PDB file of C-alpha atoms in Angstrom:
ATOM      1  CA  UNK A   1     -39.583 147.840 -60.968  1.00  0.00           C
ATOM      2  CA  UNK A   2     -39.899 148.056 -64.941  1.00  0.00           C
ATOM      3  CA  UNK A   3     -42.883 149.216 -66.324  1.00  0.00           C
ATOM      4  CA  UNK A   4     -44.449 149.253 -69.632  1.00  0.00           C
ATOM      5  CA  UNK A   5     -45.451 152.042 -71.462  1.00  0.00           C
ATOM      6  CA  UNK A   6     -47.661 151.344 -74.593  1.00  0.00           C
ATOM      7  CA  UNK A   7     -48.536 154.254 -76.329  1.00  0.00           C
ATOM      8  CA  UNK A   8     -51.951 153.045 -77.925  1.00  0.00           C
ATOM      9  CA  UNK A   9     -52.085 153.131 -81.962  1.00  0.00           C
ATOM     10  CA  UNK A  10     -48.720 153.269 -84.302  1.00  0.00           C
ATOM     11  CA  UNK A  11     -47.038 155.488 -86.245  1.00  0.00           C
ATOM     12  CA  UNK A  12     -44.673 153.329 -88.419  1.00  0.00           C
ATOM     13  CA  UNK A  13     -45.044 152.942 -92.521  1.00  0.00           C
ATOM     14  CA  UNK A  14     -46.318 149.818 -91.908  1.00  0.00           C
ATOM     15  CA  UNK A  15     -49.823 149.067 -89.945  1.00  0.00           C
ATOM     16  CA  UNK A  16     -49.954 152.661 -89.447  1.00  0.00           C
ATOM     17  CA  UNK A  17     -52.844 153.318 -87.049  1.00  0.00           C
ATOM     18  CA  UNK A  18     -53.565 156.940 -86.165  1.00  0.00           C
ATOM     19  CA  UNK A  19     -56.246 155.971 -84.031  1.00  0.00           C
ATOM     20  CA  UNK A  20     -59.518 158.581 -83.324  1.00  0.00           C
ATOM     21  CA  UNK A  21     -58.774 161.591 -84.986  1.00  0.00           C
ATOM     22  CA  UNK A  22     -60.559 165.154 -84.663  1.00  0.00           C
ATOM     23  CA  UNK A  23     -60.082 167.127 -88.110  1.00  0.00           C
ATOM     24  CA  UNK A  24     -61.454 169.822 -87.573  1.00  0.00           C
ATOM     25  CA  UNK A  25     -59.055 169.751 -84.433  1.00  0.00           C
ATOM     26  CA  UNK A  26     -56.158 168.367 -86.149  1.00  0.00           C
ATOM     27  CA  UNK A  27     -55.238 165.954 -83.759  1.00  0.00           C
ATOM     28  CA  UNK A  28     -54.744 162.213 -83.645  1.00  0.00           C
ATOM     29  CA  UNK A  29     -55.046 159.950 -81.155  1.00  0.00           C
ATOM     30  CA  UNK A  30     -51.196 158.588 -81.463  1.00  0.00           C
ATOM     31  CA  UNK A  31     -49.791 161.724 -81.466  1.00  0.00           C
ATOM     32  CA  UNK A  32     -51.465 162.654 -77.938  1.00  0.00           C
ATOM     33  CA  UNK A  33     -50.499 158.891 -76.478  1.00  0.00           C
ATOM     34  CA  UNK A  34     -47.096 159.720 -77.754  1.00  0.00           C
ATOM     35  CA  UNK A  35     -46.670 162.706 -76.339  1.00  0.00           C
ATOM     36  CA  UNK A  36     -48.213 161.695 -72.836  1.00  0.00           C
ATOM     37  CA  UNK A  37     -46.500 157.927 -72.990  1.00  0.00           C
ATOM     38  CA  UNK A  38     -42.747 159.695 -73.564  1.00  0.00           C
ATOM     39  CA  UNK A  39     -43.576 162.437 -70.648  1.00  0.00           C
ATOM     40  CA  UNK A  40     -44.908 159.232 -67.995  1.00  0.00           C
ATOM     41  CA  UNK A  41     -41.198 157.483 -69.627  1.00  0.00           C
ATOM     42  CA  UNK A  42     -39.314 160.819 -68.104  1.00  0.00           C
ATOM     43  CA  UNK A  43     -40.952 160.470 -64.312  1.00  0.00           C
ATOM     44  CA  UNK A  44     -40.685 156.855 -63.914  1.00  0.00           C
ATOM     45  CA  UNK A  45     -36.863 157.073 -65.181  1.00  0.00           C
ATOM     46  CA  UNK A  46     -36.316 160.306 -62.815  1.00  0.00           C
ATOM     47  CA  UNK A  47     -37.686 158.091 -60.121  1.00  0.00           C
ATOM     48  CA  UNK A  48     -35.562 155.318 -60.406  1.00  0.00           C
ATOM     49  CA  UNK A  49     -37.482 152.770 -62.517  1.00  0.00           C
ATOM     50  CA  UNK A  50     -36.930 151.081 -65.809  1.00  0.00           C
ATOM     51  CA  UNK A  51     -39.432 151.579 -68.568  1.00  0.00           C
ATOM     52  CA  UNK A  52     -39.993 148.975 -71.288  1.00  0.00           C
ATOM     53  CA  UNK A  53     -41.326 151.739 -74.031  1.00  0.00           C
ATOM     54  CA  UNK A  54     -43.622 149.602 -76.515  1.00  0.00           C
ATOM     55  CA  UNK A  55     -45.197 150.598 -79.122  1.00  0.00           C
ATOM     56  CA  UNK A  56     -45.516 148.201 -82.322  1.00  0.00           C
ATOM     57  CA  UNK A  57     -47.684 147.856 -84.606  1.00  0.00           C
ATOM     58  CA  UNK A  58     -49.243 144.616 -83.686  1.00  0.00           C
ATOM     59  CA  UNK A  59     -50.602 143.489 -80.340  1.00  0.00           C
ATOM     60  CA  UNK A  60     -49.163 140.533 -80.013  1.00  0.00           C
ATOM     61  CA  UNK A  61     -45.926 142.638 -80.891  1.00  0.00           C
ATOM     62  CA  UNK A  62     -46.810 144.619 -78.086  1.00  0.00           C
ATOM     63  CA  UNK A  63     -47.572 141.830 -75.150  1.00  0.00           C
ATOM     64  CA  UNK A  64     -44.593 140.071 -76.602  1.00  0.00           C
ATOM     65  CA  UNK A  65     -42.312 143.332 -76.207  1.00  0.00           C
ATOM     66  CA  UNK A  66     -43.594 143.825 -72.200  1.00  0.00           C
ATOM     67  CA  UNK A  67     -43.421 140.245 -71.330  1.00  0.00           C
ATOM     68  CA  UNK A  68     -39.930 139.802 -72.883  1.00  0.00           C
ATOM     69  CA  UNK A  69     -38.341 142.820 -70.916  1.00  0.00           C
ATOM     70  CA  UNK A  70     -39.981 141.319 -67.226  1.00  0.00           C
ATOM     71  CA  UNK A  71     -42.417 144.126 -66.829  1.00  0.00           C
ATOM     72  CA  UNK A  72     -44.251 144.544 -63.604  1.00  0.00           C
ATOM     73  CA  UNK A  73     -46.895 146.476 -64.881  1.00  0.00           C
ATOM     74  CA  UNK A  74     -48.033 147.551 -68.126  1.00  0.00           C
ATOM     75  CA  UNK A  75     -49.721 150.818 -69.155  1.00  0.00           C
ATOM     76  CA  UNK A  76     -51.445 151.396 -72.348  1.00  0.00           C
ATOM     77  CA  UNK A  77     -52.453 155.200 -73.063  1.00  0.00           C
ATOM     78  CA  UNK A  78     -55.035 156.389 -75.372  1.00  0.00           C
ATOM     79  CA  UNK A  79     -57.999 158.523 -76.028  1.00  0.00           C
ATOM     80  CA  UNK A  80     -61.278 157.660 -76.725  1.00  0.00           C
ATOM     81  CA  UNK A  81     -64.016 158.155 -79.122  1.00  0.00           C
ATOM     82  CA  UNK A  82     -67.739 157.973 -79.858  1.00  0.00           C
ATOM     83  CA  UNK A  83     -70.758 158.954 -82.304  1.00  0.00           C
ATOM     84  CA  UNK A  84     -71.892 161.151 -79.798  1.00  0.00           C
ATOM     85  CA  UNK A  85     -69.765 164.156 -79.602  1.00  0.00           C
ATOM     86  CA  UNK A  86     -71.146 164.961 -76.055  1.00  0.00           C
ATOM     87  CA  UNK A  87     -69.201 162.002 -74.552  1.00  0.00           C
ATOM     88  CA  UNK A  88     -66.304 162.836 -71.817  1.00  0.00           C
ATOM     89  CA  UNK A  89     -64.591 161.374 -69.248  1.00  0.00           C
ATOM     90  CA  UNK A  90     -61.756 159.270 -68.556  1.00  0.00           C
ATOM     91  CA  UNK A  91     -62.291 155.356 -67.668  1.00  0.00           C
ATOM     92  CA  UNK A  92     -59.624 152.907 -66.847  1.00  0.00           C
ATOM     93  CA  UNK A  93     -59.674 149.141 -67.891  1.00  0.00           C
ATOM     94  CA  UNK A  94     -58.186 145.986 -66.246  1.00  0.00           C
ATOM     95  CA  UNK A  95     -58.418 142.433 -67.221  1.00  0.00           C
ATOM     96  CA  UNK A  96     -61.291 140.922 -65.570  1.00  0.00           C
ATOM     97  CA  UNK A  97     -59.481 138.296 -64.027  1.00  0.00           C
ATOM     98  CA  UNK A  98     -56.598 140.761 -62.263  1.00  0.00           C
ATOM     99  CA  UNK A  99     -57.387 142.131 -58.472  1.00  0.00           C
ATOM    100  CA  UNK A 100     -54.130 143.425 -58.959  1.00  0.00           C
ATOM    101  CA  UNK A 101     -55.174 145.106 -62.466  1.00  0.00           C
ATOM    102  CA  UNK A 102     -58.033 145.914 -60.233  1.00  0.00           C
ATOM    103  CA  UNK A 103     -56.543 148.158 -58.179  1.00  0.00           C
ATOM    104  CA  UNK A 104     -53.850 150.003 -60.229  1.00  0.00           C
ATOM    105  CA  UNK A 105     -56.376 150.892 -62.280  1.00  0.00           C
ATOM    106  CA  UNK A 106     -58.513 152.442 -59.770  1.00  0.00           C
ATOM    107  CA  UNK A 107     -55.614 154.289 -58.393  1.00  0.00           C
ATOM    108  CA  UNK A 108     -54.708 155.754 -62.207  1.00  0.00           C
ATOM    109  CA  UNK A 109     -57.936 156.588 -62.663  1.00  0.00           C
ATOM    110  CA  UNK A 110     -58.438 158.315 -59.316  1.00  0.00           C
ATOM    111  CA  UNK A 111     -55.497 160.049 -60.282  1.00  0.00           C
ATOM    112  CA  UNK A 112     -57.116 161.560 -63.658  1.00  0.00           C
ATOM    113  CA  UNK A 113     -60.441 162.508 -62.387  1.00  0.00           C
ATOM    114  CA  UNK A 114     -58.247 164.713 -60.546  1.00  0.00           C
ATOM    115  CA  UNK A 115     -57.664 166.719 -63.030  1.00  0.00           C
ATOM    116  CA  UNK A 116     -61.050 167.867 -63.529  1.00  0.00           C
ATOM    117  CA  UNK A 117     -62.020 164.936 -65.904  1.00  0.00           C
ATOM    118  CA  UNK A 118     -66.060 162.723 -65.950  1.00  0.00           C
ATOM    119  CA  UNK A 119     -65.261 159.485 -63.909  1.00  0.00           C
ATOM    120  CA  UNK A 120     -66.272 157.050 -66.273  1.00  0.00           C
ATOM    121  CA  UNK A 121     -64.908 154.633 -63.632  1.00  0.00           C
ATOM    122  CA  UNK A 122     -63.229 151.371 -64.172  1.00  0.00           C
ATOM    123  CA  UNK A 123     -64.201 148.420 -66.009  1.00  0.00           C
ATOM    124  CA  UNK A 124     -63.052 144.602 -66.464  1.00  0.00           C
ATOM    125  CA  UNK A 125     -62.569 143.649 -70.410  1.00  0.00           C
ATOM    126  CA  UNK A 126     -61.391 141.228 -72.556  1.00  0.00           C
ATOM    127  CA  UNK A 127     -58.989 144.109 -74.163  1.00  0.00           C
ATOM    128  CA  UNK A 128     -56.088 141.619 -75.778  1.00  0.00           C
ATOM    129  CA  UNK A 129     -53.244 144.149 -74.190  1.00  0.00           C
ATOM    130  CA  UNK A 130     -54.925 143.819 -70.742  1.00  0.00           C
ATOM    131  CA  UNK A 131     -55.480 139.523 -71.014  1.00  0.00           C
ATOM    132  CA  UNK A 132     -52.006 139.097 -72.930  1.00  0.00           C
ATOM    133  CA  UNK A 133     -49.115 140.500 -70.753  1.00  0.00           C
ATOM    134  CA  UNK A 134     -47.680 138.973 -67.921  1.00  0.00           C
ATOM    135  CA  UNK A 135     -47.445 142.199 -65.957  1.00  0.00           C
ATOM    136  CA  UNK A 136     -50.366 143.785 -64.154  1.00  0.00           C
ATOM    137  CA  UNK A 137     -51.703 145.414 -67.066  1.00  0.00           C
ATOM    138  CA  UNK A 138     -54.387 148.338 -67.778  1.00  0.00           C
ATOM    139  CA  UNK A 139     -54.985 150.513 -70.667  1.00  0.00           C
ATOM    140  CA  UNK A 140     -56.267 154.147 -69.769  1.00  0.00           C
ATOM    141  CA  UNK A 141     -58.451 156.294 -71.569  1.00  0.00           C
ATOM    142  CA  UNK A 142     -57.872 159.642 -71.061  1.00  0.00           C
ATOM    143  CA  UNK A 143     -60.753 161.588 -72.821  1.00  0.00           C
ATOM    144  CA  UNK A 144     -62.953 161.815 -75.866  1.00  0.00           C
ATOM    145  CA  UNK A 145     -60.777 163.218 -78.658  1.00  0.00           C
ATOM    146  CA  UNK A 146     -64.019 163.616 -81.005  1.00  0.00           C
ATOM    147  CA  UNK A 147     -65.389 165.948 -77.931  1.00  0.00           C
ATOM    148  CA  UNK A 148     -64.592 169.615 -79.031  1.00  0.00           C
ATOM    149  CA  UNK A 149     -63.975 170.969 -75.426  1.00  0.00           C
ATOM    150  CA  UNK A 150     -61.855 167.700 -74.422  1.00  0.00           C
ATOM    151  CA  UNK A 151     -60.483 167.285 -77.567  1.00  0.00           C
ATOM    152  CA  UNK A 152     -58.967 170.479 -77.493  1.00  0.00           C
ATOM    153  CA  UNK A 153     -57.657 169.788 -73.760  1.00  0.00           C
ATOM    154  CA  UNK A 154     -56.209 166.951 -74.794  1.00  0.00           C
ATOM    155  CA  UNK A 155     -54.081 168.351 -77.671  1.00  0.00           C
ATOM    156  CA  UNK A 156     -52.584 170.886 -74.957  1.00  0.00           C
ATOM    157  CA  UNK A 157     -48.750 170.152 -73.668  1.00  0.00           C
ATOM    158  CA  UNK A 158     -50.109 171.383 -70.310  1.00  0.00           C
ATOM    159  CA  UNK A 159     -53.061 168.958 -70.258  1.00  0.00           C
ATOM    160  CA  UNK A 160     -50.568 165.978 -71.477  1.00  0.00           C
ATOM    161  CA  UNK A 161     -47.904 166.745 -68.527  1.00  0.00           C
ATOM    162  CA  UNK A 162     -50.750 166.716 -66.209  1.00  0.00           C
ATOM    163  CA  UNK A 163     -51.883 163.664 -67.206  1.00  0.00           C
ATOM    164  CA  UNK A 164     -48.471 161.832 -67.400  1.00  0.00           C
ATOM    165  CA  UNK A 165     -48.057 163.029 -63.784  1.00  0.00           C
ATOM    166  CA  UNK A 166     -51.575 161.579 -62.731  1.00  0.00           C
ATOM    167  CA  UNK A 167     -50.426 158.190 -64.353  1.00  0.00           C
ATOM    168  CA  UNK A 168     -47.016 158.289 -62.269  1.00  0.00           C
ATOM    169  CA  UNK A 169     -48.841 159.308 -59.185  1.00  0.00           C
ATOM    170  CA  UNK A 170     -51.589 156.651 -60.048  1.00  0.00           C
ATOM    171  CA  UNK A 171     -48.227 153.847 -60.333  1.00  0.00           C
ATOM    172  CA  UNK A 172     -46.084 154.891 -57.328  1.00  0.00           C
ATOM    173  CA  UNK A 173     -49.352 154.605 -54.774  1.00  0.00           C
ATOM    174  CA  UNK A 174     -50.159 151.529 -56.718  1.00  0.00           C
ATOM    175  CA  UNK A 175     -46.202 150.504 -55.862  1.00  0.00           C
ATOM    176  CA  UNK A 176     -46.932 152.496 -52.136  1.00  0.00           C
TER     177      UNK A 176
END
């Protein structure tokens, strides 16, 4: 099985996106994907599987990356974001069109709410990562970074292992 990880935002001098960022927190949204994203790399490649890592600065960079290594799946990780600094919760999304999407997305985000997080649920989208790959693709969020309590969570190495280990338990009963 090969499976795409896409750690959401980019880092490189050019295009550089940091994503949400909390200030007063000091965290940015790429650095947490990164650090989750290169964690989920470790378990699949313990288990056996080969991981496509992508991250690029473009999205069509990015589809183009997981389609040209024959990914199965595709993961995007990131953290949300809102006005409202009361917002939590993980949600998972899946092209609309994809049962398949569908369902791994369901099972990752099962996954996360296990670890304590607001079901948000899952939701179909037009998300150009999700409609633009040829693997089954989804794109997690895994919390609100501009939510002090979660934001803080999700800056923690403990909080990122956990959640690279819900997203590889999410995958292999996806894979069954």
């Amino acid at each position: 099985m090969i499976i795409a990880i896409n750690p959401g935002h980019y880092i490189g001098s050019e295009n550089y996106d940091p994503g949400a960022c909390n200030g007063t927190l000091g965290l940015t949204e790429v650095d947490i994907n990164i650090a989750v994203a290169q964690k989920l790399q470790a378990l699949l490649e313990d288990a056996g599987h080969e991981v496509a890592y992508v991250h690029c600065g473009e999205l069509c960079e990015i589809t183009a990356a997981s389609n040209e290594a024959g990914a199965d799946l595709f993961v995007s990780i990131h953290c949300n974001s809102a006005a409202n600094e009361e917002a939590t919760g993980t949600e998972t999304f899946y092209f609309a069109a994809s049962r398949k999407g569908r369902s791994l997305a369901a099972l990752i985000n099962a996954e996360l709410v296990g670890l304590g997080l607001e079901d948000r649920g899952t939701k179909s989208n037009g998300l150009y990562v999700t409609r633009h790959t040829d693997a089954v693709a989804v794109l997690v969020e895994l919390g609100f970074l501009s939510n002090m309590d979660e934001g803080a969570r999700l800056g923690t190495e403990e909080f990122q292992q956990a959640a690279a280990e819900a997203i590889y338990r999410g995958i292999g009963n996806y894979i069954g």
